[in-house]
C-alpha cells in the first residue's frame, strides 16, 4: 500500500533559543526541515509528504522544498497535535499507511522510515521506533524528594517516524482530548496495540542548543 508521511514542523523552537521556527534553523547550512524531508523522500514507498509549517511561512516552505521533493504544505496549529491533525486532513483516502515524523529529528535515516512503514504494512496498526533508556530514572514528589527508582529495563525512549494504519490514526486524533506529545499515545488511549521497532541514534530530537552541536557532528560524520 501507499505511504504518506506527515511532518509536523510548525513549532517555535523555544528551547533551542532565539532564531525563529526550529524547522527553519540551519544545520550544516540547510534548514532542519530540508534535511528531514530529503531523508523521508529517499525512503522506498513514500508517495506523499505533507508538511505542517509555521502559518506565516507556508509559501516560503513550499518554495524551499520544491527542489527536494514533491510536498504538500499546510499551516500548522498551536500545538503539535493540531499540526498533525491539519496534515492528516490533507492525506488522500487511498493511502493506507501514514507515518508522522518530527522535522526536529532532522537526521533520521531513510532506512528507519522504511522499517517503520514495513512493520505497518506487515499488519501492525501502530509502530514506534525506540531506544533503551541509558540514565537511571527516579520518581520524585513535588518537593523533589525521591520516591523511588524506576526499573529502566522495561522503559524505552520513543522517536519518530511513528507509523499507523490510516484509519487508526484518524480515529485516535478524533478521540483525543488532552494534548499528547506523540501520536502513539493517542492510539494507546483507544486501547489499541502499539509495537516497537529498533530506533536510531541519528533520529535524536534536536531540542536544546547542545543537540544542534551533536547534530552538526553527526552530519559531518554521517555513515553510522
Ligand atoms: N510542532 C508543530 N506544531 C506545533 C508545535 C510543534 O508542528 N505547534 C512540531 C515541531 O516543529 C517539531 C515537532 O513538532 O518538529 C516536535 O516538537 P518540539 O521538538 O517540541 O519542537 P518545538 O515545539 O518547535 O520546540 P519547543 O517546544 O522548544 O518550542
Ligand atoms: Mg514543543
PDB file of C-alpha atoms in Angstrom, residues 7 9 33 48-55 57-66 69-76 86-87 90:
ATOM      1  CA  UNK A   7       5.998  16.209   9.042  1.00  0.00           C
ATOM      2  CA  UNK A   9       7.306  21.488  11.522  1.00  0.00           C
ATOM      3  CA  UNK A  33      13.251  20.637   7.573  1.00  0.00           C
ATOM      4  CA  UNK A  48       3.049  11.718  -0.306  1.00  0.00           C
ATOM      5  CA  UNK A  49       4.766  14.103   2.124  1.00  0.00           C
ATOM      6  CA  UNK A  50       2.654  16.652   3.998  1.00  0.00           C
ATOM      7  CA  UNK A  51       4.381  19.426   5.949  1.00  0.00           C
ATOM      8  CA  UNK A  52       2.648  21.340   8.768  1.00  0.00           C
ATOM      9  CA  UNK A  53       4.557  24.634   8.527  1.00  0.00           C
ATOM     10  CA  UNK A  54       4.531  27.723  10.728  1.00  0.00           C
ATOM     11  CA  UNK A  55       1.426  29.555   9.376  1.00  0.00           C
ATOM     12  CA  UNK A  57       5.966  30.538   6.483  1.00  0.00           C
ATOM     13  CA  UNK A  58       3.727  28.296   4.332  1.00  0.00           C
ATOM     14  CA  UNK A  59       4.732  29.872   0.999  1.00  0.00           C
ATOM     15  CA  UNK A  60       8.413  30.028   1.978  1.00  0.00           C
ATOM     16  CA  UNK A  61       8.423  26.342   2.986  1.00  0.00           C
ATOM     17  CA  UNK A  62       6.745  25.301  -0.276  1.00  0.00           C
ATOM     18  CA  UNK A  63       9.465  27.127  -2.240  1.00  0.00           C
ATOM     19  CA  UNK A  64      12.230  25.764  -0.018  1.00  0.00           C
ATOM     20  CA  UNK A  65      11.170  22.147  -0.510  1.00  0.00           C
ATOM     21  CA  UNK A  66      10.180  22.273  -4.185  1.00  0.00           C
ATOM     22  CA  UNK A  69      10.644  16.554  -3.125  1.00  0.00           C
ATOM     23  CA  UNK A  70       7.019  16.857  -4.140  1.00  0.00           C
ATOM     24  CA  UNK A  71       5.305  18.030  -0.944  1.00  0.00           C
ATOM     25  CA  UNK A  72       2.004  19.431   0.275  1.00  0.00           C
ATOM     26  CA  UNK A  73       2.340  22.276   2.777  1.00  0.00           C
ATOM     27  CA  UNK A  74      -0.435  23.154   5.236  1.00  0.00           C
ATOM     28  CA  UNK A  75      -0.472  25.707   8.076  1.00  0.00           C
ATOM     29  CA  UNK A  76       0.296  24.067  11.406  1.00  0.00           C
ATOM     30  CA  UNK A  86      -4.057  19.537   9.953  1.00  0.00           C
ATOM     31  CA  UNK A  87      -1.558  17.496   7.938  1.00  0.00           C
ATOM     32  CA  UNK A  90      -4.559  16.551   3.522  1.00  0.00           C
TER      33      UNK A  90
END
